[in-house]
Coordinates of C-alpha atoms and ligand atoms in Angstrom, one line a residue:
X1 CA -12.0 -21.0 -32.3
X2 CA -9.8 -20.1 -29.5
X3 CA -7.9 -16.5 -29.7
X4 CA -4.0 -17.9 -30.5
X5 CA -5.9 -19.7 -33.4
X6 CA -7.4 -16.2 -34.4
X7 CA -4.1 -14.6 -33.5
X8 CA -2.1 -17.6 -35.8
X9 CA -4.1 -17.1 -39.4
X10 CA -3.3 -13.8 -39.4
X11 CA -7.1 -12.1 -38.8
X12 CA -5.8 -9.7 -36.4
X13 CA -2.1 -9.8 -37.2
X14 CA -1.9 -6.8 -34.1
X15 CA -2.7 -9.1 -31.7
X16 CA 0.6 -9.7 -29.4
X17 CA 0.9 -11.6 -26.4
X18 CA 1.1 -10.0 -23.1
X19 CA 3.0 -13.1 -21.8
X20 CA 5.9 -12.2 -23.9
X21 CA 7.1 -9.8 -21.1
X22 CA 6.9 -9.3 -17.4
X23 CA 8.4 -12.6 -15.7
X24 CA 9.6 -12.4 -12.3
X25 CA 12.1 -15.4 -11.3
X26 CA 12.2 -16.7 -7.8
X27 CA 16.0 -18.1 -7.1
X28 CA 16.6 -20.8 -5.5
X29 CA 18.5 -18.2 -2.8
X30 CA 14.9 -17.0 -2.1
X31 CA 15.8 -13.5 -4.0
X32 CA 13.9 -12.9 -6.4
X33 CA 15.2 -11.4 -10.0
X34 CA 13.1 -9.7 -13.0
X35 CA 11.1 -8.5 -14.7
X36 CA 12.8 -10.2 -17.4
X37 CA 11.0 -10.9 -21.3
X38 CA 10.3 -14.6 -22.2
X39 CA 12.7 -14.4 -25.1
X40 CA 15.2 -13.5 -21.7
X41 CA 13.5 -16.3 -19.6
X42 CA 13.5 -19.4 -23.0
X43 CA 17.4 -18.2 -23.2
X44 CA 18.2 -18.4 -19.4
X45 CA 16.8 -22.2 -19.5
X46 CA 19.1 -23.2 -22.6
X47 CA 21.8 -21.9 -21.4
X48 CA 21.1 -23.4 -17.7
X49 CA 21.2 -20.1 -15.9
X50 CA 17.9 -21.7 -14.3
X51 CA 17.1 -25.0 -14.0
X52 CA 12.9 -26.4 -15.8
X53 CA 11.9 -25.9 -11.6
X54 CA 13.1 -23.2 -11.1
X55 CA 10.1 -20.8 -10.1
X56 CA 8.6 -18.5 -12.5
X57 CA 5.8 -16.1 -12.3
X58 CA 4.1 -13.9 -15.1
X59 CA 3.3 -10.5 -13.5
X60 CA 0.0 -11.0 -14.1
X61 CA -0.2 -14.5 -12.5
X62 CA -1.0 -14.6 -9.2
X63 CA 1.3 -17.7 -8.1
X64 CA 4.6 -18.8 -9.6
X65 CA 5.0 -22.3 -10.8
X66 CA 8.2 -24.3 -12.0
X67 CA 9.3 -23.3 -15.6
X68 CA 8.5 -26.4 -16.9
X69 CA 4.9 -26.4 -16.1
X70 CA 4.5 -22.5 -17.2
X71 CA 1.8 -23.6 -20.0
X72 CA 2.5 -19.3 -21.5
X73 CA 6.4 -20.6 -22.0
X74 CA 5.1 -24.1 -24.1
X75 CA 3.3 -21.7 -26.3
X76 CA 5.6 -21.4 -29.2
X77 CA 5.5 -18.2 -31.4
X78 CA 5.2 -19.2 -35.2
X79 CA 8.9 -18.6 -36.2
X80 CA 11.3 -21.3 -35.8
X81 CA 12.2 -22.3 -32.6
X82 CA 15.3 -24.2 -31.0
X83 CA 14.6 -28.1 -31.3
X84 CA 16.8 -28.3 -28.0
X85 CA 13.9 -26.0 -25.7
X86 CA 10.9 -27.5 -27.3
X87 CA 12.2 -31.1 -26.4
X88 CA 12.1 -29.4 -22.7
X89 CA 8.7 -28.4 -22.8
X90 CA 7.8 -31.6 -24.9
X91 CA 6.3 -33.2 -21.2
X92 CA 4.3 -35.9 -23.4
X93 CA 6.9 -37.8 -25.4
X94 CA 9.4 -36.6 -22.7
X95 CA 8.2 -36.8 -19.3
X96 CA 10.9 -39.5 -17.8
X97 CA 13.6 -37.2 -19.0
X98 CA 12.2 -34.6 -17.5
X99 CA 11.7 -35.9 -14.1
X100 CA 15.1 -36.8 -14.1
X101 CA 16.1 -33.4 -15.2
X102 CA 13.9 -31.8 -12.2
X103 CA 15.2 -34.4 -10.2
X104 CA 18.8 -33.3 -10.9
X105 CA 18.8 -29.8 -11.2
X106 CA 17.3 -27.7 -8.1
X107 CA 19.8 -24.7 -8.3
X108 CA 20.1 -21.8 -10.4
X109 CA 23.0 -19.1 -11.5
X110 CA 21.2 -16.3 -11.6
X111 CA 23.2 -14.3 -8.5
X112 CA 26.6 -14.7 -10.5
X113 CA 24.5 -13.8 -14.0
X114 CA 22.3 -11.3 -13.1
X115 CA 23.6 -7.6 -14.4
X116 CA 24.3 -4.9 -12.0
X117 CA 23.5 -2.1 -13.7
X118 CA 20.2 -0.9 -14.5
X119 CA 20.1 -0.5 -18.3
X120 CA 21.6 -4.3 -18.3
X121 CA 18.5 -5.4 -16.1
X122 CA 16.5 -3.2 -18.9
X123 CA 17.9 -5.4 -22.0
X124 CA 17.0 -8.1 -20.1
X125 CA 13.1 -7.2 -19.5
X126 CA 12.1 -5.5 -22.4
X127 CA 10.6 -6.9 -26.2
X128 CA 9.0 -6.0 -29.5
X129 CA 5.8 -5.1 -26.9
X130 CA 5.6 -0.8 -26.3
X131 CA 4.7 1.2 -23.2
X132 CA 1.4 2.9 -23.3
X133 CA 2.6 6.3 -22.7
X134 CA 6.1 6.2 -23.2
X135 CA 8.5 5.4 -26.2
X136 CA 10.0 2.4 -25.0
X137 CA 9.8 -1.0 -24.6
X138 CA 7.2 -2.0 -21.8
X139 CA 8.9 -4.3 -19.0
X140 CA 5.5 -5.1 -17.0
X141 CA 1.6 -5.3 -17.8
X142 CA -0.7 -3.9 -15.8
X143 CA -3.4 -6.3 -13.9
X144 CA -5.9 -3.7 -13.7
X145 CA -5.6 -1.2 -16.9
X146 CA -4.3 -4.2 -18.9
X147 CA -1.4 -1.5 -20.0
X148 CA 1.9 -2.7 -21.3
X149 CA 4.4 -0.1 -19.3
X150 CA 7.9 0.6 -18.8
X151 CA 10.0 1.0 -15.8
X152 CA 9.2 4.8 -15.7
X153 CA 5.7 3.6 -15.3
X154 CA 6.7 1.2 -12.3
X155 CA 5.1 1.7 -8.9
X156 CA 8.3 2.4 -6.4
X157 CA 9.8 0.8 -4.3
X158 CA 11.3 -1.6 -7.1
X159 CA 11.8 -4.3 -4.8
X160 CA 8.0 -5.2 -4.3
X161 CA 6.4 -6.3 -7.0
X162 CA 3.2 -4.8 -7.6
X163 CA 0.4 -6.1 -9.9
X164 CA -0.7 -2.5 -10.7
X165 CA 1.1 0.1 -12.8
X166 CA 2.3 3.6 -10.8
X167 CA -1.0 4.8 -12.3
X168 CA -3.5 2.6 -11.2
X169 CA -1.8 2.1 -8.1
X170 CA -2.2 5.9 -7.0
X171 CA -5.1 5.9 -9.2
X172 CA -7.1 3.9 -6.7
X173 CA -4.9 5.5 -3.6
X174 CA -6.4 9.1 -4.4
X175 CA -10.1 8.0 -5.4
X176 CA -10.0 6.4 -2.1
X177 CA -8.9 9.4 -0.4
X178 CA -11.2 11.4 -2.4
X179 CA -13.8 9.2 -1.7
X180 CA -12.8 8.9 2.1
X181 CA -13.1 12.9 2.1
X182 CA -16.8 13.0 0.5
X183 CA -17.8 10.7 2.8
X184 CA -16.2 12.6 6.0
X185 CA -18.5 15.6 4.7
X186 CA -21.4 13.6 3.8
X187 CA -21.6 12.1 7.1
X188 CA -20.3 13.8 9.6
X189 CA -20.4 17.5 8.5
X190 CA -23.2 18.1 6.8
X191 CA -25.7 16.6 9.6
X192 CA -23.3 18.1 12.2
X193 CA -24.2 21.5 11.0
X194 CA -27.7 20.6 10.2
X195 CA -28.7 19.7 13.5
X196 CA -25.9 22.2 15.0
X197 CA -28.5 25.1 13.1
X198 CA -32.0 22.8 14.1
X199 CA -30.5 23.2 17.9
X200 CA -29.5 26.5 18.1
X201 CA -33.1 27.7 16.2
X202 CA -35.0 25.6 19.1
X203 CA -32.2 26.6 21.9
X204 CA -35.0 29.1 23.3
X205 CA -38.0 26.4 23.6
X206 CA -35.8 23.2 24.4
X207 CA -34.5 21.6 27.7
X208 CA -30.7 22.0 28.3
X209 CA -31.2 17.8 29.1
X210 CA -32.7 17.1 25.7
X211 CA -30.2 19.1 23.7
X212 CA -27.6 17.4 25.4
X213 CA -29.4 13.5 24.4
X214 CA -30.0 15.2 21.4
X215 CA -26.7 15.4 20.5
X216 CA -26.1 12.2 21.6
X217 CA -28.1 10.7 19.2
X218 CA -27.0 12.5 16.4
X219 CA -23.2 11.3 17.5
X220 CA -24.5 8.2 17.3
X221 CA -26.2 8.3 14.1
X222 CA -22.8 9.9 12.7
X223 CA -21.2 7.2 14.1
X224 CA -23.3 4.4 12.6
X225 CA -23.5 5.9 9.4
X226 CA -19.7 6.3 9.2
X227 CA -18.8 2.7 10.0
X228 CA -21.9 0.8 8.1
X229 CA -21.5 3.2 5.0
X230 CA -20.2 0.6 2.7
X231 CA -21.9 -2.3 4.3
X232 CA -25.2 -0.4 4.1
X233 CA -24.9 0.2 0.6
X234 CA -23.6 -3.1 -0.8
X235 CA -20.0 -2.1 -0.4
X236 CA -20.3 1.1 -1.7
X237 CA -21.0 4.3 0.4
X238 CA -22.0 7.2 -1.1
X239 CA -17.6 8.3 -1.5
X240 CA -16.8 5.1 -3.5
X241 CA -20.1 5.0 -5.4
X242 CA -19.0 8.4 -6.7
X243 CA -15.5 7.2 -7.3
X244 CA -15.9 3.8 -8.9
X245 CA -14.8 1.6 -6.1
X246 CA -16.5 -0.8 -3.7
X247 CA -15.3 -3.1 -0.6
X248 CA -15.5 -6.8 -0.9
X249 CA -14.7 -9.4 1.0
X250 CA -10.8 -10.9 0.4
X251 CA -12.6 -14.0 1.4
X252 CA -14.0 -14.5 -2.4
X253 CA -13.2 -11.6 -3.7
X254 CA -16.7 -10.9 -4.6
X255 CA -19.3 -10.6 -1.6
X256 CA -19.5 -7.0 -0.3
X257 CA -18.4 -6.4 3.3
X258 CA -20.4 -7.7 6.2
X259 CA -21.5 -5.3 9.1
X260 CA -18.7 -6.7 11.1
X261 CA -16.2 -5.9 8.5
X262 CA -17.5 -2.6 8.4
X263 CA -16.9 -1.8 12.0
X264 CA -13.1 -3.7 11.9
X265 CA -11.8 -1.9 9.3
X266 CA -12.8 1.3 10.4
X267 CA -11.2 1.2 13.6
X268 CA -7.6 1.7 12.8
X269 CA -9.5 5.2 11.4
X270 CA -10.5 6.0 15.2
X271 CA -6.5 6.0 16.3
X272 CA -5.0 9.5 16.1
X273 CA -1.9 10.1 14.4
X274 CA -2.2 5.6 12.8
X275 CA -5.7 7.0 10.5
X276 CA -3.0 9.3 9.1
X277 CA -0.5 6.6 8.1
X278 CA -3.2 4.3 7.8
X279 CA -4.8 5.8 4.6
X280 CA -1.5 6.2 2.8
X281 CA -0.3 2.7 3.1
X282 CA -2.3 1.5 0.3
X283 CA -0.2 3.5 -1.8
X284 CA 2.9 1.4 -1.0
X285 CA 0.8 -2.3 -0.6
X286 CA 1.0 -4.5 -3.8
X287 CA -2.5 -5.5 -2.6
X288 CA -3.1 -1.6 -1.8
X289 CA -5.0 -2.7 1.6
X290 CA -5.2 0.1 4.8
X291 CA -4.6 -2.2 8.0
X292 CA -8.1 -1.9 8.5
X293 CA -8.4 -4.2 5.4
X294 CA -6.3 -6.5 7.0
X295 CA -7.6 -7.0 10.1
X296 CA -11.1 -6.9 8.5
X297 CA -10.0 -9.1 5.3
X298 CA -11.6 -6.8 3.1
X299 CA -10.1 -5.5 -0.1
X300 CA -11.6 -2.3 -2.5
X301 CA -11.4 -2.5 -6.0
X302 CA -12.9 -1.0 -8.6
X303 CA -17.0 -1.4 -9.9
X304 CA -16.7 -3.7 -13.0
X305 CA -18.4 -0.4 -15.0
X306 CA -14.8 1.9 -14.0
X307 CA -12.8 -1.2 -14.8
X308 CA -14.5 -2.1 -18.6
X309 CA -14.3 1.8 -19.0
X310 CA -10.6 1.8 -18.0
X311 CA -9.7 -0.9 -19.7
X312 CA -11.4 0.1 -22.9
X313 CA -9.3 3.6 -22.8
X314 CA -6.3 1.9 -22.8
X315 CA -6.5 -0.6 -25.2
X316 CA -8.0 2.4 -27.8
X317 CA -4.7 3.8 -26.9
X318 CA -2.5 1.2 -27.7
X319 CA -4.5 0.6 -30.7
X320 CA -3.9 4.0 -31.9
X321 CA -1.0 5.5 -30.4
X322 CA 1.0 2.1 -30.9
X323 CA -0.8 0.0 -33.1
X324 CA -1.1 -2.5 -30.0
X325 CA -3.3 -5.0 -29.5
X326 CA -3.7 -7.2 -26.6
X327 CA -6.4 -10.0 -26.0
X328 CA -9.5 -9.3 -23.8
X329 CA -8.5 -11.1 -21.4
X330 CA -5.5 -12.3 -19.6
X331 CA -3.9 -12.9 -16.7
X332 CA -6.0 -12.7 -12.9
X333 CA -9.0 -11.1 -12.7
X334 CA -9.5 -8.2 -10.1
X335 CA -11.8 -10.5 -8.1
X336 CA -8.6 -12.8 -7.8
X337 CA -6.3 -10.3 -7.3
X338 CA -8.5 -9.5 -3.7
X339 CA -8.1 -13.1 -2.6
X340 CA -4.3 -12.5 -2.5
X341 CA -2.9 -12.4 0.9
Ligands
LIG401 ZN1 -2.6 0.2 -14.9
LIG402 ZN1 6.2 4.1 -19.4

């Protein structure tokens, strides 16, 4: 029994759809306009503000796809619907007249439609579906906390559109930092004044020359240790193991970082003044990568234990605070979230 069949006799009549907000539209003038609900997005087609092709893309959908073939806009709610849209979406009995249609139509009126001000834009994007810590309509759903949220909630700038909610966007910006910090004293500081104290005890009984190599060696050790500390450990030093994150490979999404990809996207942390900027970029990158993660193609997200525990604190939110449901799962996993690029 599949969950919408669960969902449709009424077992868990809490259950709502996460698809019923959070569409971004991509006009045919290559702007792109949204979040806007579906009830927002189902009006736009009748009334030919877009055109079945034109793109649209659920914000927790990694690519967007024509209208037409958006399988979460075919899904009909169980009230009545206009007879004109589901003989849109009615491909089967319909498909020639569709093809023409897509053949026909390419463009869309959404630059002349679209509201200027803000609170318009809000009417637009918002449903029967609450924010998780605010008392008003959620526009967007979070990828990783699974969190219905409202624009207040909405990582800045507006104009990107990020998968993550302001929350788990810094979220995962300061547990890296924090993670990035234990690490720095781990590593470096700690064995630096280890073997600082070991020298200076044995500074009467040892050579000047083997001080001097002995120090050396422990640069290099520091040194090793610092760039192979996530590779070492299956993509989580000691830092993100403490934090709940790990480095993987944007290749799959899953495979920790090689040794290689340890050393590439720690070198942009060797160049003064860039490791500053470097480390906060994340906090501003849809795909929260430092450029070491882009030269290196590696991505961090979060251990699946952090995630289920996240996830599980929000949805006992909505559950209580908003008598909210939402289904287990939706939308792109984390995994394929890191093979975006
Ligand atoms: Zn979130
Ligand atoms: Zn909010």
């Amino acid at each position: 029994m599949s969950t919408s069949q669960v969902m449709w006799e009424g077992v868990a009549p809490t259950t709502q759809d996460p698809h019923e907000i959070g569409w971004y539209i991509e006009s045919a003038d290559e702007d792109v306009y949204g979040p806007v609900s579906r009830r927002t997005l189902r009006r736009f087609l009748a009334e030919d503000v877009i055109s079945p092709n034109t793109l649209v893309r659920h914000c927790t959908q990694p690519e967007a796809v024509p209208a037409a073939d958006q399988t979460f806009l075919k899904e009909k709610p169980p009230e009545a619907e206009g007879v004109e849209e589901a003989s849109l979406f009615d491909a089967e009995h319909n498909s020639g007249a569709l093809d023409e249609a897509r053949g026909l139509v390419v463009g869309d009126r959404l630059a002349a439609t679209w509201p200027k001000r803000t609170r318009d834009q809000e009417a637009l994007a918002g449903d029967s579906l609450p924010c998780a810590w605010h008392n008003r309509p959620a526009t967007l759903v979070c990828v990783r906390c699974h969190a219905p949220y409202c624009n207040k909630c909405r990582a800045r700038p507006f104009g990107k559109q990020f998968f993550l909610c302001k929350r788990c966007q810094s979220g995962i910006h300061n547990r890296r930092f924090g993670a990035l910090i234990l690490d720095n004293l781990i590593l470096i500081y700690l064995p630096t004044i280890l073997v600082g104290v070991l020298l200076g005890a044995l500074a009467e009984s040892l050579d000047p020359k083997m001080t001097l190599l002995l120090n050396g060696l422990l640069n290099i050790v520091v040194l090793s240790l610092i760039f192979f500390r996530d590779s070492l450990f299956g993509g989580a030093g000691i830092g993100k193991r403490a934090s709940g994150l790990r480095v993987v490979q944007a290749r799959d999404g899953t495979s920790p970082l090689t040794f290689g990809q340890g050393i590439l996207r720690w070198l942009s942390q060797f160049i003064p003044i860039f490791n500053l900027y470097d480390a906060i970029v994340p906090f501003r990158d849809p795909l929260f990568r430092r450029y070491g993660d882009r030269w290196a193609g590696t991505r961090v997200i979060d251990t699946e234990k952090k995630l289920q525990k996240d996830r599980a604190k929000i949805a006992r939110r909505l559950f209580k605070k908003r008598g909210v449901q939402l289904p287990g799962q939706f939308g792109m996993t984390m995994e394929e979230l890191a093979r975006l690029s």
